[in-house]
Amino acid sequence: MRFIEANGAKIPAIGLGTWELRSRTCARLVEQALKLGYRHIDTAQVYENEREVGEGLRASRVRRDDVFITTKIWTTHFAPNDLERSTKDSLTKLRLSEVDLLLLHWPNPHVPLAETLGALAHARKLGMTRHIGISNFTVALLDEAISLCPEPLVCDQVEYHPYLDQTKVKEACARHGLALVAYSPVAKGRIKNDQTLARIGQTYNKTAAQVCLRWLVQQNVAAIPRTSRLERLSENIDIFDFALSDEEMRDIAGMGSPKGRLTDFGFAPKWD
Ligand SMILES: NC(=O)c1ccc[n+]([C@@H]2O[C@H](COP(=O)([O-])OP(=O)(O)OC[C@H]3O[C@@H](n4cnc5c(N)ncnc54)[C@H](OP(=O)(O)O)[C@@H]3O)[C@@H](O)[C@H]2O)c1
């Protein structure tokens, strides 16, 4: 496993996304993923599966210290007291004393960012999390967060895959020493039939999804693909035994557009 290092954090480059994985399916996939060598699990309060993520972690018998667990605070809990209380709830559900990374899930313009970031940093001081970060922050909001946060932030988790050009956010993360963590890294499965990725994959005996994930990791980006299928758990982590050429990296980057976003929850910030 490769790690992405950022402001003191060592983030395993491939993690398991768990959005929409529920109940026993979620616990079983987390357990299997860890048994297969995953060391990074991504959950969130709003996914309503923190309990099952904790169950899967314990069932895997992998040492707690060897696994990087991220959870995210939902926007309705951004007032300082709510943030602390809801983080405690998350830890109770996960049955953990701390997570590795605690993120603000989306920007919330209705609560002053300085207050929320102060509370997030305080949660770290209290030992509830080893690292803190943000998610879905635009470049402008990221710059603002850096200037307001009393403790170092380690990542911005944003949508990123070959169809979405994220050069600006990537550059902003690099400027501030943050990792970019890519969500929807296989474009919600749409890369499966991509001819360019499949053609490149033939050279290495890899699938389009593996080429896509390799392309992300080779840019020093962490990726958290989700799958509900056991065979794809293995496929998505089997990307560390080949390297794309500079030309292949450029060809894949050329497929992206600033308008390639797949996620629109209606309350998203203005990205451009
Ligand atoms: N911070 C945020 O606001 C935010 C937003 C969205 C997501 N996330 C996080 O990022 C994770 C990943 O994003 P995502 O779930 O939106 O999308 P994704 O991981 O890009 O795509 C998941 C979809 O792709 C399919 N898939 C997975 N591996 C595949 C492979 N090797 N070949 C073909 N299809 C494959 C899965 O189907 P099968 O199940 O059939 O394999 C599933 O339908 C989430 O689970 C969540 O943890 C965060």
PDB file of C-alpha atoms and ligand atoms in Angstrom:
ATOM      1  CA  MET A   1       0.000   0.000   0.000  1.00  0.00           C
ATOM      2  CA  ARG A   2       1.160   3.452  -0.850  1.00  0.00           C
ATOM      3  CA  PHE A   3       0.501   6.406   1.478  1.00  0.00           C
ATOM      4  CA  ILE A   4      -0.301  10.034   0.764  1.00  0.00           C
ATOM      5  CA  GLU A   5       1.438  12.212   3.341  1.00  0.00           C
ATOM      6  CA  ALA A   6      -0.022  15.554   4.317  1.00  0.00           C
ATOM      7  CA  ASN A   7       0.560  17.772   7.341  1.00  0.00           C
ATOM      8  CA  GLY A   8       1.547  14.820   9.537  1.00  0.00           C
ATOM      9  CA  ALA A   9      -1.098  12.377   8.250  1.00  0.00           C
ATOM     10  CA  LYS A  10      -0.256   9.189   6.347  1.00  0.00           C
ATOM     11  CA  ILE A  11      -3.351   8.368   4.325  1.00  0.00           C
ATOM     12  CA  PRO A  12      -3.470   4.954   2.610  1.00  0.00           C
ATOM     13  CA  ALA A  13      -3.799   5.762  -1.098  1.00  0.00           C
ATOM     14  CA  ILE A  14      -6.757   3.416  -1.656  1.00  0.00           C
ATOM     15  CA  GLY A  15      -9.647   3.290   0.768  1.00  0.00           C
ATOM     16  CA  LEU A  16     -13.105   1.739   0.722  1.00  0.00           C
ATOM     17  CA  GLY A  17     -15.980   4.183   0.200  1.00  0.00           C
ATOM     18  CA  THR A  18     -19.130   3.143   2.057  1.00  0.00           C
ATOM     19  CA  TRP A  19     -21.853   5.520   0.892  1.00  0.00           C
ATOM     20  CA  GLU A  20     -25.085   3.545   0.405  1.00  0.00           C
ATOM     21  CA  LEU A  21     -23.619   0.399   1.964  1.00  0.00           C
ATOM     22  CA  ARG A  22     -25.940  -0.523   4.796  1.00  0.00           C
ATOM     23  CA  SER A  23     -26.430  -3.045   7.595  1.00  0.00           C
ATOM     24  CA  ARG A  24     -24.879  -6.510   7.203  1.00  0.00           C
ATOM     25  CA  THR A  25     -23.688  -5.833   3.648  1.00  0.00           C
ATOM     26  CA  CYS A  26     -21.654  -2.895   4.905  1.00  0.00           C
ATOM     27  CA  ALA A  27     -20.134  -4.782   7.849  1.00  0.00           C
ATOM     28  CA  ARG A  28     -19.255  -7.742   5.618  1.00  0.00           C
ATOM     29  CA  LEU A  29     -17.634  -5.596   2.919  1.00  0.00           C
ATOM     30  CA  VAL A  30     -15.575  -3.665   5.456  1.00  0.00           C
ATOM     31  CA  GLU A  31     -14.428  -6.940   7.029  1.00  0.00           C
ATOM     32  CA  GLN A  32     -13.552  -8.444   3.634  1.00  0.00           C
ATOM     33  CA  ALA A  33     -11.810  -5.294   2.440  1.00  0.00           C
ATOM     34  CA  LEU A  34      -9.581  -5.250   5.511  1.00  0.00           C
ATOM     35  CA  LYS A  35      -8.819  -8.954   5.127  1.00  0.00           C
ATOM     36  CA  LEU A  36      -7.813  -8.248   1.508  1.00  0.00           C
ATOM     37  CA  GLY A  37      -5.367  -5.531   2.547  1.00  0.00           C
ATOM     38  CA  TYR A  38      -7.399  -2.303   2.573  1.00  0.00           C
ATOM     39  CA  ARG A  39      -6.266  -0.065   5.422  1.00  0.00           C
ATOM     40  CA  HIS A  40      -8.530   2.937   4.896  1.00  0.00           C
ATOM     41  CA  ILE A  41     -12.318   3.107   5.317  1.00  0.00           C
ATOM     42  CA  ASP A  42     -14.434   6.177   4.533  1.00  0.00           C
ATOM     43  CA  THR A  43     -17.761   6.699   6.289  1.00  0.00           C
ATOM     44  CA  ALA A  44     -19.906   9.671   7.352  1.00  0.00           C
ATOM     45  CA  GLN A  45     -22.620  10.486   9.858  1.00  0.00           C
ATOM     46  CA  VAL A  46     -25.107  10.914   7.044  1.00  0.00           C
ATOM     47  CA  TYR A  47     -24.387   7.436   5.570  1.00  0.00           C
ATOM     48  CA  GLU A  48     -25.976   5.891   8.675  1.00  0.00           C
ATOM     49  CA  ASN A  49     -23.505   3.021   8.677  1.00  0.00           C
ATOM     50  CA  GLU A  50     -20.868   4.018  11.248  1.00  0.00           C
ATOM     51  CA  ARG A  51     -22.051   1.192  13.547  1.00  0.00           C
ATOM     52  CA  GLU A  52     -21.572  -1.369  10.760  1.00  0.00           C
ATOM     53  CA  VAL A  53     -18.181   0.049   9.793  1.00  0.00           C
ATOM     54  CA  GLY A  54     -17.084  -0.502  13.401  1.00  0.00           C
ATOM     55  CA  GLU A  55     -18.491  -4.052  13.340  1.00  0.00           C
ATOM     56  CA  GLY A  56     -16.609  -4.849  10.131  1.00  0.00           C
ATOM     57  CA  LEU A  57     -13.410  -3.449  11.589  1.00  0.00           C
ATOM     58  CA  ARG A  58     -13.665  -5.637  14.686  1.00  0.00           C
ATOM     59  CA  ALA A  59     -14.679  -8.739  12.700  1.00  0.00           C
ATOM     60  CA  SER A  60     -11.614  -8.355  10.447  1.00  0.00           C
ATOM     61  CA  ARG A  61      -9.285  -8.738  13.452  1.00  0.00           C
ATOM     62  CA  VAL A  62      -6.917  -6.221  11.825  1.00  0.00           C
ATOM     63  CA  ARG A  63      -5.259  -4.118  14.514  1.00  0.00           C
ATOM     64  CA  ARG A  64      -7.077  -0.834  15.063  1.00  0.00           C
ATOM     65  CA  ASP A  65      -3.821   1.123  14.774  1.00  0.00           C
ATOM     66  CA  ASP A  66      -3.215  -0.279  11.293  1.00  0.00           C
ATOM     67  CA  VAL A  67      -6.468   1.110   9.864  1.00  0.00           C
ATOM     68  CA  PHE A  68      -7.203   4.691   8.831  1.00  0.00           C
ATOM     69  CA  ILE A  69     -10.856   5.518   9.574  1.00  0.00           C
ATOM     70  CA  THR A  70     -12.456   8.701   8.272  1.00  0.00           C
ATOM     71  CA  THR A  71     -15.854  10.016   9.241  1.00  0.00           C
ATOM     72  CA  LYS A  72     -17.578  13.274   8.297  1.00  0.00           C
ATOM     73  CA  ILE A  73     -19.688  15.669  10.286  1.00  0.00           C
ATOM     74  CA  TRP A  74     -22.975  16.545   8.675  1.00  0.00           C
ATOM     75  CA  THR A  75     -23.747  20.225   8.045  1.00  0.00           C
ATOM     76  CA  THR A  76     -26.567  20.423  10.606  1.00  0.00           C
ATOM     77  CA  HIS A  77     -23.976  19.753  13.337  1.00  0.00           C
ATOM     78  CA  PHE A  78     -21.633  22.641  12.572  1.00  0.00           C
ATOM     79  CA  ALA A  79     -22.433  24.827  15.589  1.00  0.00           C
ATOM     80  CA  PRO A  80     -19.608  24.155  18.083  1.00  0.00           C
ATOM     81  CA  ASN A  81     -21.644  22.284  20.743  1.00  0.00           C
ATOM     82  CA  ASP A  82     -23.397  20.217  18.093  1.00  0.00           C
ATOM     83  CA  LEU A  83     -20.101  19.343  16.450  1.00  0.00           C
ATOM     84  CA  GLU A  84     -18.650  17.985  19.682  1.00  0.00           C
ATOM     85  CA  ARG A  85     -21.819  16.084  20.595  1.00  0.00           C
ATOM     86  CA  SER A  86     -22.258  14.562  17.136  1.00  0.00           C
ATOM     87  CA  THR A  87     -18.595  13.515  17.008  1.00  0.00           C
ATOM     88  CA  LYS A  88     -19.102  11.733  20.340  1.00  0.00           C
ATOM     89  CA  ASP A  89     -22.143   9.993  18.808  1.00  0.00           C
ATOM     90  CA  SER A  90     -20.043   8.884  15.829  1.00  0.00           C
ATOM     91  CA  LEU A  91     -17.362   7.461  18.115  1.00  0.00           C
ATOM     92  CA  THR A  92     -20.005   5.634  20.149  1.00  0.00           C
ATOM     93  CA  LYS A  93     -21.465   4.096  16.982  1.00  0.00           C
ATOM     94  CA  LEU A  94     -18.056   3.131  15.641  1.00  0.00           C
ATOM     95  CA  ARG A  95     -17.049   1.927  19.138  1.00  0.00           C
ATOM     96  CA  LEU A  96     -13.761   3.755  18.789  1.00  0.00           C
ATOM     97  CA  SER A  97     -12.021   6.202  21.098  1.00  0.00           C
ATOM     98  CA  GLU A  98     -10.832   8.286  18.128  1.00  0.00           C
ATOM     99  CA  VAL A  99     -11.019   8.350  14.349  1.00  0.00           C
ATOM    100  CA  ASP A 100      -8.019   9.047  12.139  1.00  0.00           C
ATOM    101  CA  LEU A 101      -9.645  11.813  10.149  1.00  0.00           C
ATOM    102  CA  LEU A 102     -12.674  13.965  10.900  1.00  0.00           C
ATOM    103  CA  LEU A 103     -14.040  16.049   8.020  1.00  0.00           C
ATOM    104  CA  LEU A 104     -16.592  18.799   7.563  1.00  0.00           C
ATOM    105  CA  HIS A 105     -18.779  17.050   4.981  1.00  0.00           C
ATOM    106  CA  TRP A 106     -19.927  20.114   2.997  1.00  0.00           C
ATOM    107  CA  PRO A 107     -19.524  23.854   3.481  1.00  0.00           C
ATOM    108  CA  ASN A 108     -22.436  25.385   5.401  1.00  0.00           C
ATOM    109  CA  PRO A 109     -22.852  29.136   4.816  1.00  0.00           C
ATOM    110  CA  HIS A 110     -25.325  29.410   7.703  1.00  0.00           C
ATOM    111  CA  VAL A 111     -22.733  28.835  10.451  1.00  0.00           C
ATOM    112  CA  PRO A 112     -19.590  31.022  10.610  1.00  0.00           C
ATOM    113  CA  LEU A 113     -16.723  28.927   9.252  1.00  0.00           C
ATOM    114  CA  ALA A 114     -14.320  30.184  11.945  1.00  0.00           C
ATOM    115  CA  GLU A 115     -16.588  28.783  14.678  1.00  0.00           C
ATOM    116  CA  THR A 116     -16.938  25.398  13.006  1.00  0.00           C
ATOM    117  CA  LEU A 117     -13.218  25.112  12.320  1.00  0.00           C
ATOM    118  CA  GLY A 118     -12.473  26.152  15.914  1.00  0.00           C
ATOM    119  CA  ALA A 119     -14.745  23.347  17.120  1.00  0.00           C
ATOM    120  CA  LEU A 120     -13.182  20.876  14.690  1.00  0.00           C
ATOM    121  CA  ALA A 121      -9.699  21.762  15.956  1.00  0.00           C
ATOM    122  CA  HIS A 122     -10.988  21.459  19.526  1.00  0.00           C
ATOM    123  CA  ALA A 123     -12.285  17.941  18.776  1.00  0.00           C
ATOM    124  CA  ARG A 124      -8.740  17.074  17.770  1.00  0.00           C
ATOM    125  CA  LYS A 125      -7.355  18.613  20.978  1.00  0.00           C
ATOM    126  CA  LEU A 126      -9.833  16.490  22.945  1.00  0.00           C
ATOM    127  CA  GLY A 127      -8.407  13.361  21.280  1.00  0.00           C
ATOM    128  CA  MET A 128     -11.516  12.509  19.266  1.00  0.00           C
ATOM    129  CA  THR A 129      -9.547  12.454  16.022  1.00  0.00           C
ATOM    130  CA  ARG A 130      -5.917  12.303  14.982  1.00  0.00           C
ATOM    131  CA  HIS A 131      -6.384  14.628  11.992  1.00  0.00           C
ATOM    132  CA  ILE A 132      -8.942  17.065  10.631  1.00  0.00           C
ATOM    133  CA  GLY A 133      -9.961  18.115   7.152  1.00  0.00           C
ATOM    134  CA  ILE A 134     -12.677  19.399   4.858  1.00  0.00           C
ATOM    135  CA  SER A 135     -14.757  18.062   2.016  1.00  0.00           C
ATOM    136  CA  ASN A 136     -16.403  19.722  -0.988  1.00  0.00           C
ATOM    137  CA  PHE A 137     -14.566  22.992  -0.364  1.00  0.00           C
ATOM    138  CA  THR A 138     -13.907  25.101  -3.464  1.00  0.00           C
ATOM    139  CA  VAL A 139     -10.527  26.807  -3.894  1.00  0.00           C
ATOM    140  CA  ALA A 140     -11.868  30.047  -2.384  1.00  0.00           C
ATOM    141  CA  LEU A 141     -13.370  28.233   0.610  1.00  0.00           C
ATOM    142  CA  LEU A 142     -10.250  26.122   1.018  1.00  0.00           C
ATOM    143  CA  ASP A 143      -8.056  29.249   1.163  1.00  0.00           C
ATOM    144  CA  GLU A 144     -10.455  30.745   3.715  1.00  0.00           C
ATOM    145  CA  ALA A 145     -10.473  27.557   5.817  1.00  0.00           C
ATOM    146  CA  ILE A 146      -6.676  27.471   5.899  1.00  0.00           C
ATOM    147  CA  SER A 147      -6.516  31.045   7.116  1.00  0.00           C
ATOM    148  CA  LEU A 148      -9.170  30.473   9.826  1.00  0.00           C
ATOM    149  CA  CYS A 149      -8.290  27.041  11.183  1.00  0.00           C
ATOM    150  CA  PRO A 150      -6.129  27.030  14.340  1.00  0.00           C
ATOM    151  CA  GLU A 151      -4.781  23.532  13.557  1.00  0.00           C
ATOM    152  CA  PRO A 152      -3.443  22.087  10.290  1.00  0.00           C
ATOM    153  CA  LEU A 153      -5.976  20.599   7.905  1.00  0.00           C
ATOM    154  CA  VAL A 154      -4.805  17.472   6.087  1.00  0.00           C
ATOM    155  CA  CYS A 155      -7.172  17.067   3.130  1.00  0.00           C
ATOM    156  CA  ASP A 156      -9.977  18.286   0.949  1.00  0.00           C
ATOM    157  CA  GLN A 157     -12.133  15.341  -0.128  1.00  0.00           C
ATOM    158  CA  VAL A 158     -13.738  16.205  -3.465  1.00  0.00           C
ATOM    159  CA  GLU A 159     -15.200  14.506  -6.515  1.00  0.00           C
ATOM    160  CA  TYR A 160     -12.387  13.546  -8.870  1.00  0.00           C
ATOM    161  CA  HIS A 161     -12.143  11.112 -11.787  1.00  0.00           C
ATOM    162  CA  PRO A 162     -10.975  11.250 -15.416  1.00  0.00           C
ATOM    163  CA  TYR A 163     -14.148  13.041 -16.582  1.00  0.00           C
ATOM    164  CA  LEU A 164     -13.778  15.951 -14.128  1.00  0.00           C
ATOM    165  CA  ASP A 165     -10.878  18.389 -14.366  1.00  0.00           C
ATOM    166  CA  GLN A 166      -9.863  19.239 -10.792  1.00  0.00           C
ATOM    167  CA  THR A 167      -6.578  20.990 -11.607  1.00  0.00           C
ATOM    168  CA  LYS A 168      -7.470  24.094  -9.583  1.00  0.00           C
ATOM    169  CA  VAL A 169      -8.396  22.250  -6.385  1.00  0.00           C
ATOM    170  CA  LYS A 170      -5.384  19.964  -6.782  1.00  0.00           C
ATOM    171  CA  GLU A 171      -3.064  22.948  -7.087  1.00  0.00           C
ATOM    172  CA  ALA A 172      -4.662  24.644  -4.074  1.00  0.00           C
ATOM    173  CA  CYS A 173      -4.236  21.473  -1.992  1.00  0.00           C
ATOM    174  CA  ALA A 174      -0.582  21.218  -3.037  1.00  0.00           C
ATOM    175  CA  ARG A 175       0.006  24.895  -2.218  1.00  0.00           C
ATOM    176  CA  HIS A 176      -1.242  24.338   1.343  1.00  0.00           C
ATOM    177  CA  GLY A 177       0.306  20.893   1.830  1.00  0.00           C
ATOM    178  CA  LEU A 178      -3.080  19.142   1.865  1.00  0.00           C
ATOM    179  CA  ALA A 179      -3.877  15.795   0.314  1.00  0.00           C
ATOM    180  CA  LEU A 180      -6.653  15.582  -2.241  1.00  0.00           C
ATOM    181  CA  VAL A 181      -8.902  12.599  -1.503  1.00  0.00           C
ATOM    182  CA  ALA A 182     -10.927  11.639  -4.584  1.00  0.00           C
ATOM    183  CA  TYR A 183     -14.525  10.590  -4.119  1.00  0.00           C
ATOM    184  CA  SER A 184     -16.537   8.958  -6.900  1.00  0.00           C
ATOM    185  CA  PRO A 185     -13.082   7.963  -8.237  1.00  0.00           C
ATOM    186  CA  VAL A 186     -14.457   5.476 -10.771  1.00  0.00           C
ATOM    187  CA  ALA A 187     -17.111   8.001 -11.841  1.00  0.00           C
ATOM    188  CA  LYS A 188     -19.824   5.942 -10.139  1.00  0.00           C
ATOM    189  CA  GLY A 189     -18.975   2.976 -12.345  1.00  0.00           C
ATOM    190  CA  ARG A 190     -19.118   4.915 -15.635  1.00  0.00           C
ATOM    191  CA  ILE A 191     -15.449   4.250 -16.413  1.00  0.00           C
ATOM    192  CA  LYS A 192     -16.205   0.543 -16.790  1.00  0.00           C
ATOM    193  CA  ASN A 193     -16.803   0.782 -20.531  1.00  0.00           C
ATOM    194  CA  ASP A 194     -14.386   3.606 -21.281  1.00  0.00           C
ATOM    195  CA  GLN A 195     -12.448   2.746 -24.420  1.00  0.00           C
ATOM    196  CA  THR A 196      -9.361   4.853 -23.698  1.00  0.00           C
ATOM    197  CA  LEU A 197      -8.948   3.380 -20.213  1.00  0.00           C
ATOM    198  CA  ALA A 198      -9.626  -0.149 -21.480  1.00  0.00           C
ATOM    199  CA  ARG A 199      -7.087   0.263 -24.299  1.00  0.00           C
ATOM    200  CA  ILE A 200      -4.403   1.459 -21.896  1.00  0.00           C
ATOM    201  CA  GLY A 201      -5.301  -1.388 -19.544  1.00  0.00           C
ATOM    202  CA  GLN A 202      -4.632  -3.999 -22.227  1.00  0.00           C
ATOM    203  CA  THR A 203      -0.923  -3.109 -22.112  1.00  0.00           C
ATOM    204  CA  TYR A 204      -0.754  -4.000 -18.422  1.00  0.00           C
ATOM    205  CA  ASN A 205      -3.480  -6.651 -18.243  1.00  0.00           C
ATOM    206  CA  LYS A 206      -5.571  -4.315 -16.099  1.00  0.00           C
ATOM    207  CA  THR A 207      -9.225  -3.238 -16.255  1.00  0.00           C
ATOM    208  CA  ALA A 208     -10.439   0.272 -17.071  1.00  0.00           C
ATOM    209  CA  ALA A 209     -11.236   0.783 -13.363  1.00  0.00           C
ATOM    210  CA  GLN A 210      -7.708  -0.199 -12.353  1.00  0.00           C
ATOM    211  CA  VAL A 211      -6.195   2.209 -14.888  1.00  0.00           C
ATOM    212  CA  CYS A 212      -8.481   4.950 -13.586  1.00  0.00           C
ATOM    213  CA  LEU A 213      -7.489   4.353  -9.945  1.00  0.00           C
ATOM    214  CA  ARG A 214      -3.810   4.069 -10.875  1.00  0.00           C
ATOM    215  CA  TRP A 215      -4.072   7.413 -12.678  1.00  0.00           C
ATOM    216  CA  LEU A 216      -5.376   9.049  -9.487  1.00  0.00           C
ATOM    217  CA  VAL A 217      -2.831   7.459  -7.149  1.00  0.00           C
ATOM    218  CA  GLN A 218       0.029   8.255  -9.513  1.00  0.00           C
ATOM    219  CA  GLN A 219      -0.841  11.950  -9.066  1.00  0.00           C
ATOM    220  CA  ASN A 220      -0.360  11.512  -5.302  1.00  0.00           C
ATOM    221  CA  VAL A 221      -4.112  11.569  -4.810  1.00  0.00           C
ATOM    222  CA  ALA A 222      -5.912   9.159  -2.447  1.00  0.00           C
ATOM    223  CA  ALA A 223      -9.018   7.410  -3.834  1.00  0.00           C
ATOM    224  CA  ILE A 224     -11.950   5.780  -2.047  1.00  0.00           C
ATOM    225  CA  PRO A 225     -13.838   3.606  -4.551  1.00  0.00           C
ATOM    226  CA  ARG A 226     -17.011   1.939  -3.318  1.00  0.00           C
ATOM    227  CA  THR A 227     -18.199  -1.455  -4.401  1.00  0.00           C
ATOM    228  CA  SER A 228     -20.774  -3.885  -3.105  1.00  0.00           C
ATOM    229  CA  ARG A 229     -19.089  -6.786  -4.929  1.00  0.00           C
ATOM    230  CA  LEU A 230     -16.370  -8.871  -3.351  1.00  0.00           C
ATOM    231  CA  GLU A 231     -14.516  -9.460  -6.633  1.00  0.00           C
ATOM    232  CA  ARG A 232     -14.290  -5.719  -7.230  1.00  0.00           C
ATOM    233  CA  LEU A 233     -12.792  -5.155  -3.789  1.00  0.00           C
ATOM    234  CA  SER A 234      -9.738  -7.094  -4.997  1.00  0.00           C
ATOM    235  CA  GLU A 235      -9.774  -5.437  -8.412  1.00  0.00           C
ATOM    236  CA  ASN A 236      -9.808  -1.913  -6.981  1.00  0.00           C
ATOM    237  CA  ILE A 237      -6.803  -2.431  -4.742  1.00  0.00           C
ATOM    238  CA  ASP A 238      -4.698  -4.356  -7.252  1.00  0.00           C
ATOM    239  CA  ILE A 239      -3.107  -1.256  -8.796  1.00  0.00           C
ATOM    240  CA  PHE A 240       0.325  -1.118  -7.210  1.00  0.00           C
ATOM    241  CA  ASP A 241       2.221  -3.422  -9.590  1.00  0.00           C
ATOM    242  CA  PHE A 242       2.227  -1.250 -12.709  1.00  0.00           C
ATOM    243  CA  ALA A 243       2.851   2.386 -13.659  1.00  0.00           C
ATOM    244  CA  LEU A 244       1.328   4.537 -16.384  1.00  0.00           C
ATOM    245  CA  SER A 245       3.652   6.375 -18.736  1.00  0.00           C
ATOM    246  CA  ASP A 246       3.714  10.180 -18.828  1.00  0.00           C
ATOM    247  CA  GLU A 247       1.899  10.039 -22.142  1.00  0.00           C
ATOM    248  CA  GLU A 248      -0.837   7.789 -20.742  1.00  0.00           C
ATOM    249  CA  MET A 249      -1.205  10.084 -17.730  1.00  0.00           C
ATOM    250  CA  ARG A 250      -1.646  13.039 -20.110  1.00  0.00           C
ATOM    251  CA  ASP A 251      -4.103  11.169 -22.362  1.00  0.00           C
ATOM    252  CA  ILE A 252      -6.340  10.358 -19.403  1.00  0.00           C
ATOM    253  CA  ALA A 253      -6.091  13.905 -18.035  1.00  0.00           C
ATOM    254  CA  GLY A 254      -7.196  15.109 -21.466  1.00  0.00           C
ATOM    255  CA  MET A 255     -10.559  13.376 -21.014  1.00  0.00           C
ATOM    256  CA  GLY A 256     -11.534  15.706 -18.164  1.00  0.00           C
ATOM    257  CA  SER A 257     -13.681  18.805 -18.293  1.00  0.00           C
ATOM    258  CA  PRO A 258     -14.578  21.335 -15.561  1.00  0.00           C
ATOM    259  CA  LYS A 259     -18.190  20.435 -16.308  1.00  0.00           C
ATOM    260  CA  GLY A 260     -17.723  16.707 -15.741  1.00  0.00           C
ATOM    261  CA  ARG A 261     -19.198  16.752 -12.243  1.00  0.00           C
ATOM    262  CA  LEU A 262     -21.568  13.847 -11.476  1.00  0.00           C
ATOM    263  CA  THR A 263     -22.572  14.988  -7.997  1.00  0.00           C
ATOM    264  CA  ASP A 264     -25.113  17.732  -7.647  1.00  0.00           C
ATOM    265  CA  PHE A 265     -26.873  17.685  -4.319  1.00  0.00           C
ATOM    266  CA  GLY A 266     -28.555  21.028  -4.909  1.00  0.00           C
ATOM    267  CA  PHE A 267     -26.894  22.651  -1.893  1.00  0.00           C
ATOM    268  CA  ALA A 268     -23.376  22.545  -3.359  1.00  0.00           C
ATOM    269  CA  PRO A 269     -21.222  25.698  -3.328  1.00  0.00           C
ATOM    270  CA  LYS A 270     -20.570  27.537  -6.564  1.00  0.00           C
ATOM    271  CA  TRP A 271     -17.491  25.766  -7.908  1.00  0.00           C
ATOM    272  CA  ASP A 272     -16.151  28.248 -10.448  1.00  0.00           C
TER     273      ASP A 272
HETATM  274  N1  LIG B   1     -17.508  13.765   0.613  1.00  0.00           N
HETATM  275  C1  LIG B   1     -18.593  13.608  -0.136  1.00  0.00           C
HETATM  276  O1  LIG B   1     -19.447  14.493  -0.250  1.00  0.00           O
HETATM  277  C2  LIG B   1     -18.756  12.325  -0.876  1.00  0.00           C
HETATM  278  C3  LIG B   1     -19.686  12.255  -1.932  1.00  0.00           C
HETATM  279  C4  LIG B   1     -19.792  11.055  -2.619  1.00  0.00           C
HETATM  280  C5  LIG B   1     -19.036   9.967  -2.236  1.00  0.00           C
HETATM  281  N2  LIG B   1     -18.172  10.050  -1.178  1.00  0.00           N
HETATM  282  C6  LIG B   1     -17.359   8.879  -0.730  1.00  0.00           C
HETATM  283  O2  LIG B   1     -16.663   8.350  -1.853  1.00  0.00           O
HETATM  284  C7  LIG B   1     -17.014   6.991  -2.037  1.00  0.00           C
HETATM  285  C8  LIG B   1     -16.952   6.617  -3.494  1.00  0.00           C
HETATM  286  O3  LIG B   1     -17.784   7.436  -4.282  1.00  0.00           O
HETATM  287  P1  LIG B   1     -19.125   6.910  -4.952  1.00  0.00           P
HETATM  288  O4  LIG B   1     -19.680   5.840  -4.114  1.00  0.00           O
HETATM  289  O5  LIG B   1     -19.953   8.115  -5.232  1.00  0.00           O
HETATM  290  O6  LIG B   1     -18.668   6.425  -6.394  1.00  0.00           O
HETATM  291  P2  LIG B   1     -17.583   5.424  -7.020  1.00  0.00           P
HETATM  292  O7  LIG B   1     -16.779   4.752  -5.980  1.00  0.00           O
HETATM  293  O8  LIG B   1     -16.898   6.171  -8.105  1.00  0.00           O
HETATM  294  O9  LIG B   1     -18.521   4.383  -7.758  1.00  0.00           O
HETATM  295  C9  LIG B   1     -19.260   3.407  -7.110  1.00  0.00           C
HETATM  296  C10 LIG B   1     -19.994   2.628  -8.191  1.00  0.00           C
HETATM  297  O10 LIG B   1     -19.050   2.091  -9.109  1.00  0.00           O
HETATM  298  C11 LIG B   1     -19.170   0.701  -9.212  1.00  0.00           C
HETATM  299  N3  LIG B   1     -17.814   0.142  -9.210  1.00  0.00           N
HETATM  300  C12 LIG B   1     -16.919   0.098  -8.198  1.00  0.00           C
HETATM  301  N4  LIG B   1     -15.782  -0.493  -8.578  1.00  0.00           N
HETATM  302  C13 LIG B   1     -15.948  -0.850  -9.872  1.00  0.00           C
HETATM  303  C14 LIG B   1     -15.130  -1.505 -10.807  1.00  0.00           C
HETATM  304  N5  LIG B   1     -13.919  -1.931 -10.497  1.00  0.00           N
HETATM  305  N6  LIG B   1     -15.625  -1.697 -12.065  1.00  0.00           N
HETATM  306  C15 LIG B   1     -16.857  -1.275 -12.393  1.00  0.00           C
HETATM  307  N7  LIG B   1     -17.693  -0.649 -11.535  1.00  0.00           N
HETATM  308  C16 LIG B   1     -17.229  -0.429 -10.285  1.00  0.00           C
HETATM  309  C17 LIG B   1     -19.982   0.254  -8.014  1.00  0.00           C
HETATM  310  O11 LIG B   1     -20.866  -0.782  -8.395  1.00  0.00           O
HETATM  311  P3  LIG B   1     -20.843  -2.222  -7.655  1.00  0.00           P
HETATM  312  O12 LIG B   1     -21.256  -1.957  -6.238  1.00  0.00           O
HETATM  313  O13 LIG B   1     -21.833  -3.007  -8.445  1.00  0.00           O
HETATM  314  O14 LIG B   1     -19.437  -2.720  -7.771  1.00  0.00           O
HETATM  315  C18 LIG B   1     -20.800   1.489  -7.659  1.00  0.00           C
HETATM  316  O15 LIG B   1     -22.022   1.501  -8.358  1.00  0.00           O
HETATM  317  C19 LIG B   1     -18.398   6.905  -1.404  1.00  0.00           C
HETATM  318  O16 LIG B   1     -18.803   5.568  -1.171  1.00  0.00           O
HETATM  319  C20 LIG B   1     -18.202   7.741  -0.174  1.00  0.00           C
HETATM  320  O17 LIG B   1     -17.505   6.995   0.826  1.00  0.00           O
HETATM  321  C21 LIG B   1     -18.017  11.223  -0.517  1.00  0.00           C
END
